[in-house]
Coordinates of C-alpha atoms in Angstrom, one line a residue:
X523 CA 97.8 113.5 123.1
X524 CA 97.9 117.2 121.3
X525 CA 99.9 115.7 118.6
X526 CA 97.3 112.9 118.1
X527 CA 94.3 115.4 117.8
X528 CA 96.2 117.6 115.3
X529 CA 97.1 114.6 113.2
X530 CA 93.2 113.4 113.2
X531 CA 92.2 117.1 112.7
X532 CA 94.5 117.4 109.6
X533 CA 93.1 114.0 108.1
X534 CA 89.4 115.0 108.6
X535 CA 90.3 118.5 107.0
X536 CA 92.0 117.0 104.1
X537 CA 89.2 114.5 103.5
X538 CA 86.7 117.3 103.3
X539 CA 88.8 119.6 100.7
X540 CA 89.5 116.5 98.7
X541 CA 86.9 113.9 97.7
X542 CA 88.1 110.7 96.4
X543 CA 86.1 108.7 94.2
X544 CA 85.9 105.0 95.1
X545 CA 85.5 102.0 92.8
X546 CA 84.3 99.8 95.5
X547 CA 82.4 101.2 98.6
X548 CA 82.9 100.4 102.2
X549 CA 80.1 97.8 102.2
X550 CA 81.5 96.3 98.9
X551 CA 79.3 97.8 96.2
X552 CA 80.9 98.5 92.9
X553 CA 80.6 102.4 91.9
X554 CA 80.7 102.0 88.1
X555 CA 78.2 102.8 85.5
X556 CA 78.4 101.6 81.7
X557 CA 77.6 103.8 79.0
X558 CA 76.8 103.7 75.1
X559 CA 75.9 99.6 75.2
X560 CA 74.9 98.6 72.0
X561 CA 71.6 96.9 71.5
X562 CA 73.1 93.6 71.0
X563 CA 74.8 93.7 74.3
X564 CA 71.3 95.0 75.9
X565 CA 69.6 91.6 74.5
X566 CA 71.9 89.6 76.2
X567 CA 70.6 90.5 79.4
X568 CA 66.9 89.2 78.1
X569 CA 68.7 85.9 77.0
X570 CA 70.2 85.3 80.4
X571 CA 66.8 86.2 82.2
X572 CA 67.3 84.3 85.1
X573 CA 70.5 86.2 86.4
X574 CA 68.7 89.5 85.3
X575 CA 65.8 88.6 87.6
X576 CA 68.1 87.7 90.4
X577 CA 69.9 91.0 90.3
X578 CA 66.9 93.3 90.2
X579 CA 66.1 95.2 93.2
X580 CA 63.4 93.8 95.7
X581 CA 60.7 96.4 94.5
X582 CA 61.0 95.5 90.7
X583 CA 61.1 91.9 91.5
X584 CA 58.1 92.0 93.5
X585 CA 56.4 94.2 90.6
X586 CA 57.3 91.4 88.1
X587 CA 56.1 88.9 90.6
X588 CA 52.6 90.3 91.0
X589 CA 52.5 91.4 87.5
X590 CA 53.3 87.8 86.3
X591 CA 50.5 86.2 88.2
X592 CA 47.9 88.9 87.9
X593 CA 48.6 89.1 84.2
X594 CA 48.2 85.3 83.4
X595 CA 45.0 85.3 85.4
X596 CA 43.7 87.9 83.6
X597 CA 44.7 86.8 80.2
X598 CA 43.4 83.3 80.7
X599 CA 40.2 84.9 81.9
X600 CA 39.7 86.5 78.8
X601 CA 40.3 83.3 76.9
X602 CA 37.8 81.7 79.0
X603 CA 35.2 84.1 78.4
X604 CA 35.9 84.0 74.8
X605 CA 35.1 80.1 74.8
X606 CA 32.0 80.8 76.8
X607 CA 31.0 83.3 74.5
X608 CA 31.6 81.7 71.2
X609 CA 29.8 78.6 72.5
X610 CA 26.8 80.9 73.5
X611 CA 26.8 79.7 77.3
X612 CA 26.3 83.4 78.7
X613 CA 23.2 84.4 80.2
X614 CA 22.5 87.3 77.8
X615 CA 22.4 84.3 74.9
X616 CA 19.3 82.6 77.1
X617 CA 20.6 79.1 76.8
X618 CA 17.6 76.8 77.2
X619 CA 17.5 74.1 79.9
X620 CA 19.2 71.3 78.0
X621 CA 22.1 73.2 76.7
X622 CA 25.5 71.8 78.1
X623 CA 28.0 74.9 78.6
X624 CA 31.8 74.4 77.9
X625 CA 32.4 75.6 81.5
X626 CA 29.6 75.5 84.2
X627 CA 28.5 78.8 86.1
X628 CA 30.5 81.3 83.9
X629 CA 28.0 84.2 83.8
X630 CA 30.7 87.0 82.8
X631 CA 34.0 88.3 82.8
X632 CA 34.1 88.3 86.6
X633 CA 33.4 84.7 86.8
X634 CA 35.8 84.0 84.0
X635 CA 38.5 85.6 85.9
X636 CA 37.6 83.5 88.9
X637 CA 37.9 80.4 87.3
X638 CA 41.2 81.1 85.5
X639 CA 42.3 82.1 89.1
X640 CA 40.8 78.8 90.7
X641 CA 42.4 76.7 87.7
X642 CA 46.0 78.1 87.7
X643 CA 46.6 78.0 91.4
X644 CA 44.6 74.6 91.8
X645 CA 42.2 75.9 94.3
X646 CA 39.2 73.6 93.1
X647 CA 36.1 75.0 94.8
X648 CA 33.9 72.7 92.7
X649 CA 31.4 75.3 91.7
X650 CA 32.8 75.9 88.3
X651 CA 34.3 73.1 86.2
X652 CA 35.0 72.0 82.7
X653 CA 32.5 69.8 80.6
X654 CA 33.3 67.2 78.1
X655 CA 31.2 69.4 75.6
X656 CA 34.1 71.7 74.2
X657 CA 37.5 70.3 72.8
X658 CA 39.0 73.7 73.0
X659 CA 38.0 74.2 76.7
X660 CA 39.9 71.2 77.7
X661 CA 43.1 72.3 75.5
X662 CA 43.0 75.8 77.3
X663 CA 42.7 74.1 80.5
X664 CA 45.9 71.9 80.0
X665 CA 47.5 74.9 78.5
X666 CA 47.1 77.2 81.6
X667 CA 48.0 74.2 83.7
X668 CA 51.2 73.7 82.1
X669 CA 52.1 77.4 81.9
X670 CA 50.7 77.9 85.6
X671 CA 53.2 75.5 86.6
X672 CA 56.0 77.0 84.8
X673 CA 55.1 80.7 86.1
X674 CA 54.9 79.2 89.9
X675 CA 58.4 77.5 89.6
X676 CA 60.4 80.3 88.0
X677 CA 58.9 83.1 90.5
X678 CA 59.1 81.3 93.6
X679 CA 62.5 80.1 92.5
X680 CA 63.7 83.3 91.9
X681 CA 62.2 84.7 95.2
X682 CA 63.9 81.8 97.1
X683 CA 67.3 82.4 95.3
X684 CA 67.0 86.0 96.1
X685 CA 66.5 85.3 99.6
X686 CA 69.3 82.6 99.8
X687 CA 72.0 84.6 97.8
X688 CA 75.5 84.4 99.3
X689 CA 75.8 88.2 99.3
X690 CA 73.4 88.3 102.3
X691 CA 75.9 86.0 104.2
X692 CA 78.7 88.5 103.2
X693 CA 76.8 91.1 105.2
X694 CA 77.9 89.3 108.4
X695 CA 81.6 89.7 107.6
X696 CA 83.1 92.9 108.4
X697 CA 86.3 94.7 107.8
X698 CA 88.0 97.5 110.0
X699 CA 87.0 101.1 108.8
X700 CA 90.6 102.0 108.8
X701 CA 94.0 100.2 108.2
X702 CA 97.3 100.9 110.1
X703 CA 100.9 100.9 109.3
X704 CA 103.4 99.9 112.1
X705 CA 106.0 97.4 112.8
X706 CA 105.1 93.7 113.0
X707 CA 107.7 91.1 113.7
X708 CA 110.6 93.4 113.0
X709 CA 109.0 94.6 109.9
X710 CA 106.9 97.4 108.6
X711 CA 103.5 96.1 107.7
X712 CA 99.9 97.2 106.8
X713 CA 97.5 95.8 109.0
X714 CA 93.8 95.4 108.5
X715 CA 91.2 93.5 110.8
X716 CA 88.3 91.4 109.6
X717 CA 85.8 89.5 111.7
X718 CA 83.1 86.9 111.2
X719 CA 79.9 88.0 113.1
X720 CA 78.5 84.2 112.8
X721 CA 79.5 81.2 114.7
X722 CA 79.5 79.3 111.6
X723 CA 82.5 79.2 109.4
X724 CA 83.6 80.1 106.0
X725 CA 85.4 76.8 104.6
X726 CA 88.5 77.6 102.6
X727 CA 88.9 81.3 102.8
X728 CA 91.2 83.2 100.9
X729 CA 92.5 87.0 101.8
X730 CA 93.9 89.0 98.9
X731 CA 94.0 92.9 97.8
X732 CA 94.4 95.0 94.8
X733 CA 95.9 98.5 94.8
X734 CA 93.8 100.5 92.1
X735 CA 95.9 103.4 90.7
X736 CA 96.4 105.6 87.8
X737 CA 99.8 104.7 86.0
X738 CA 101.8 106.0 82.9
X739 CA 103.8 103.3 80.9
X740 CA 107.0 103.9 79.3
X741 CA 105.5 104.4 76.0
X742 CA 103.4 107.3 77.4
X743 CA 100.0 105.2 77.7
X744 CA 98.1 106.3 80.7
X745 CA 96.2 103.4 82.4
X746 CA 93.2 104.4 84.8
X747 CA 92.5 101.7 87.5
X748 CA 95.7 100.0 86.9
X749 CA 95.4 97.0 89.2
X750 CA 98.6 95.8 91.5
X751 CA 98.4 92.5 93.8
X752 CA 98.9 93.1 97.3
X753 CA 99.6 89.8 99.0
X754 CA 98.1 89.6 102.7
X755 CA 99.6 87.4 105.3
X756 CA 97.6 85.9 108.4
X757 CA 99.8 84.2 111.4
X758 CA 97.6 81.1 110.8
X759 CA 98.3 80.9 107.1
X760 CA 96.6 82.5 104.3
X761 CA 94.4 79.4 103.1
X762 CA 91.9 77.4 105.0
X763 CA 91.4 80.0 107.7
X764 CA 90.1 79.1 111.3
X765 CA 87.7 82.0 110.9
X766 CA 85.8 82.1 114.3
X767 CA 87.4 85.0 115.8
X768 CA 88.5 88.3 114.3
X769 CA 91.6 87.7 112.4
X770 CA 94.6 90.5 112.0
X771 CA 95.8 90.2 108.4
X772 CA 99.0 92.3 107.5
X773 CA 100.7 93.2 104.2
X774 CA 104.6 93.4 104.5
X775 CA 106.2 96.6 103.1
X776 CA 109.3 95.4 101.1
X777 CA 111.2 96.4 98.3
X778 CA 108.4 94.6 96.0
X779 CA 105.5 96.4 98.0
X780 CA 103.9 99.5 96.1
X781 CA 103.9 100.9 99.6
X782 CA 107.6 101.2 99.7
X783 CA 107.9 104.5 98.5
X784 CA 105.6 106.0 100.7
X785 CA 106.3 107.6 103.9
X786 CA 104.2 109.0 106.7
X787 CA 104.3 112.5 105.3
X788 CA 103.5 111.6 101.7
X789 CA 101.0 108.7 101.8
X790 CA 98.1 111.1 102.1
X791 CA 99.2 113.0 98.7
X792 CA 99.1 109.5 96.8
X793 CA 96.0 109.0 94.9
X794 CA 95.2 105.1 95.0
X795 CA 92.5 103.0 96.4
X796 CA 93.1 99.5 98.3
X797 CA 90.6 96.8 97.5
X798 CA 90.6 93.9 99.8
X799 CA 88.6 90.6 98.9
X800 CA 87.7 87.8 101.3
X801 CA 86.7 84.5 99.3
X802 CA 84.9 81.5 100.9
X803 CA 82.4 78.8 101.0
X804 CA 79.2 79.0 103.2
X805 CA 79.5 76.2 105.6
X806 CA 75.6 75.8 105.7
X807 CA 74.8 75.7 101.9
X808 CA 78.4 75.1 100.2
X809 CA 77.8 78.1 98.3
X810 CA 80.7 80.5 97.6
X811 CA 80.7 84.2 98.5
X812 CA 83.1 87.1 98.2
X813 CA 83.2 90.1 100.9
X814 CA 84.9 93.3 99.5
X815 CA 86.0 96.8 101.3
X816 CA 88.1 99.5 100.1
X817 CA 90.7 101.8 101.6
X818 CA 91.7 105.4 100.5
X819 CA 95.0 107.0 101.6
X820 CA 92.9 108.9 104.3
X821 CA 91.8 105.6 106.0
X822 CA 95.4 104.3 106.4
X823 CA 96.8 105.6 109.7
X824 CA 100.9 105.6 109.4
X825 CA 102.3 104.9 113.3
X826 CA 99.3 103.4 114.8
X827 CA 98.2 99.7 116.0
X828 CA 94.8 98.1 116.6
X829 CA 93.6 97.9 120.2
X830 CA 93.0 94.1 121.6
X831 CA 89.6 93.2 121.6
X832 CA 89.7 89.5 122.8
X833 CA 89.7 88.9 126.3
X834 CA 88.9 85.6 128.6
X835 CA 85.9 85.8 131.1
X836 CA 85.8 84.3 134.4
X837 CA 83.7 81.6 133.2
X838 CA 86.5 80.4 130.7
X839 CA 84.9 82.0 127.7
X840 CA 86.6 84.1 125.2
X841 CA 84.8 87.4 124.6
X842 CA 85.4 89.7 121.7
X843 CA 84.5 93.5 122.3
X844 CA 83.7 95.0 119.0
X845 CA 83.7 98.4 120.4
X846 CA 87.5 98.4 119.9
X847 CA 87.6 96.6 116.4
X848 CA 88.6 99.9 114.7
X849 CA 90.1 101.7 117.5
X850 CA 94.0 102.2 117.3
X851 CA 96.8 103.1 119.7
X852 CA 99.7 105.5 118.7
X853 CA 103.1 103.4 118.6
X854 CA 106.5 104.4 117.4
X855 CA 107.0 103.5 113.7
X856 CA 109.6 104.4 111.1
X857 CA 108.3 107.2 108.9
X858 CA 109.1 105.2 105.7
X859 CA 110.0 101.7 104.9
X860 CA 113.4 102.8 103.4
X861 CA 114.3 104.1 107.2
X862 CA 113.4 101.1 108.5
X863 CA 115.8 99.2 106.2
X864 CA 118.6 101.8 106.7
X865 CA 118.2 101.0 110.6
X866 CA 118.5 97.5 110.4
X867 CA 121.3 97.7 107.8
X868 CA 123.2 99.6 110.7
X869 CA 122.7 97.4 113.3
X870 CA 123.8 94.6 111.2
X871 CA 127.2 96.4 110.4
X872 CA 127.6 97.3 114.0
X873 CA 127.4 93.7 114.9
X874 CA 130.0 92.9 112.2
X875 CA 132.6 95.2 113.5
X876 CA 135.3 93.7 115.9
X877 CA 138.5 95.1 117.5
X878 CA 141.9 93.8 116.4
X879 CA 144.1 92.9 119.5
X880 CA 147.2 92.2 117.5
X881 CA 147.3 96.0 116.2
X882 CA 150.2 97.7 117.1
X883 CA 150.8 101.6 116.9
X884 CA 153.8 102.6 115.2
X885 CA 155.5 105.8 115.9
X886 CA 156.8 108.1 113.1
X887 CA 159.4 110.5 113.9
X888 CA 158.9 113.9 112.0
X889 CA 161.8 115.4 110.3
X890 CA 161.9 119.1 110.2
X891 CA 163.0 120.6 107.0

């Protein structure tokens, strides 16, 4: 117990003294910024206006939503006021009783704004209406109706697409806060847990990882955030996972693994970031989504395994206890993958040894000089 507490205290103290920069946060957000982007590249965001609007935060999206409608209502309200002013339909011109206005019952800018609003949102109170007197009024009515449909379609579609984005489905996929390294099936493995909080499945799920670290090539070039593929295995198969209950994924630490040269004493001294990805198709909408998380050396515990979380109730149902989702149990583990390999090689050599029953001892008489 004292050894466990001392190790946890050392890990927390090391984490406080040395803050590691993350490319991917625990909830999957990418910690990266772009600088010195030229103007032509910035114009590309306006060309792809749909994606730009979808990527905006809700406060900016709602500001654009309100501004688009209020701005168009007010702009066309000014145009309706201009039509009434040029045709001298306003009360200050004192039209006679036989005067036929372009738009009935427009008495000022306020009534013109109300008529613009009624026209664009097709309320149709019936108090104000366009007459056959002015062709420009009919043209303006058709123009506002068409533009109003375009604005409604774009803005309402953007709001609906923002709500139904697969990113929200990814919030119900959770990874364990830590990873552990222990023996599994006689092999040293890096183990991580992942759980689906919904009963609906992710179709065609695929799990993989990337190890990000700084490397120096043979030519002396320094590559920051060099990516190394990390293969994860699931007992049920890495493709088309039956992702209804929490799964344990593991990476076998062999000679091809970048963790092969690490040990329990040196892993916290390494500078890397392990990013784990889960790709899948949402069963309800058939949209693809990706879930991401990352682990730094302080979040990988050597010599531990995860506590069990699945049990069977008296009613015959399977119960998942998420309070143990990231809890660990200390187990006997070789302090490096090389040591485990030497241990297995020694056992193989021992099993290959045999006695020779035909061996005879030959006595040699020593001759005194």
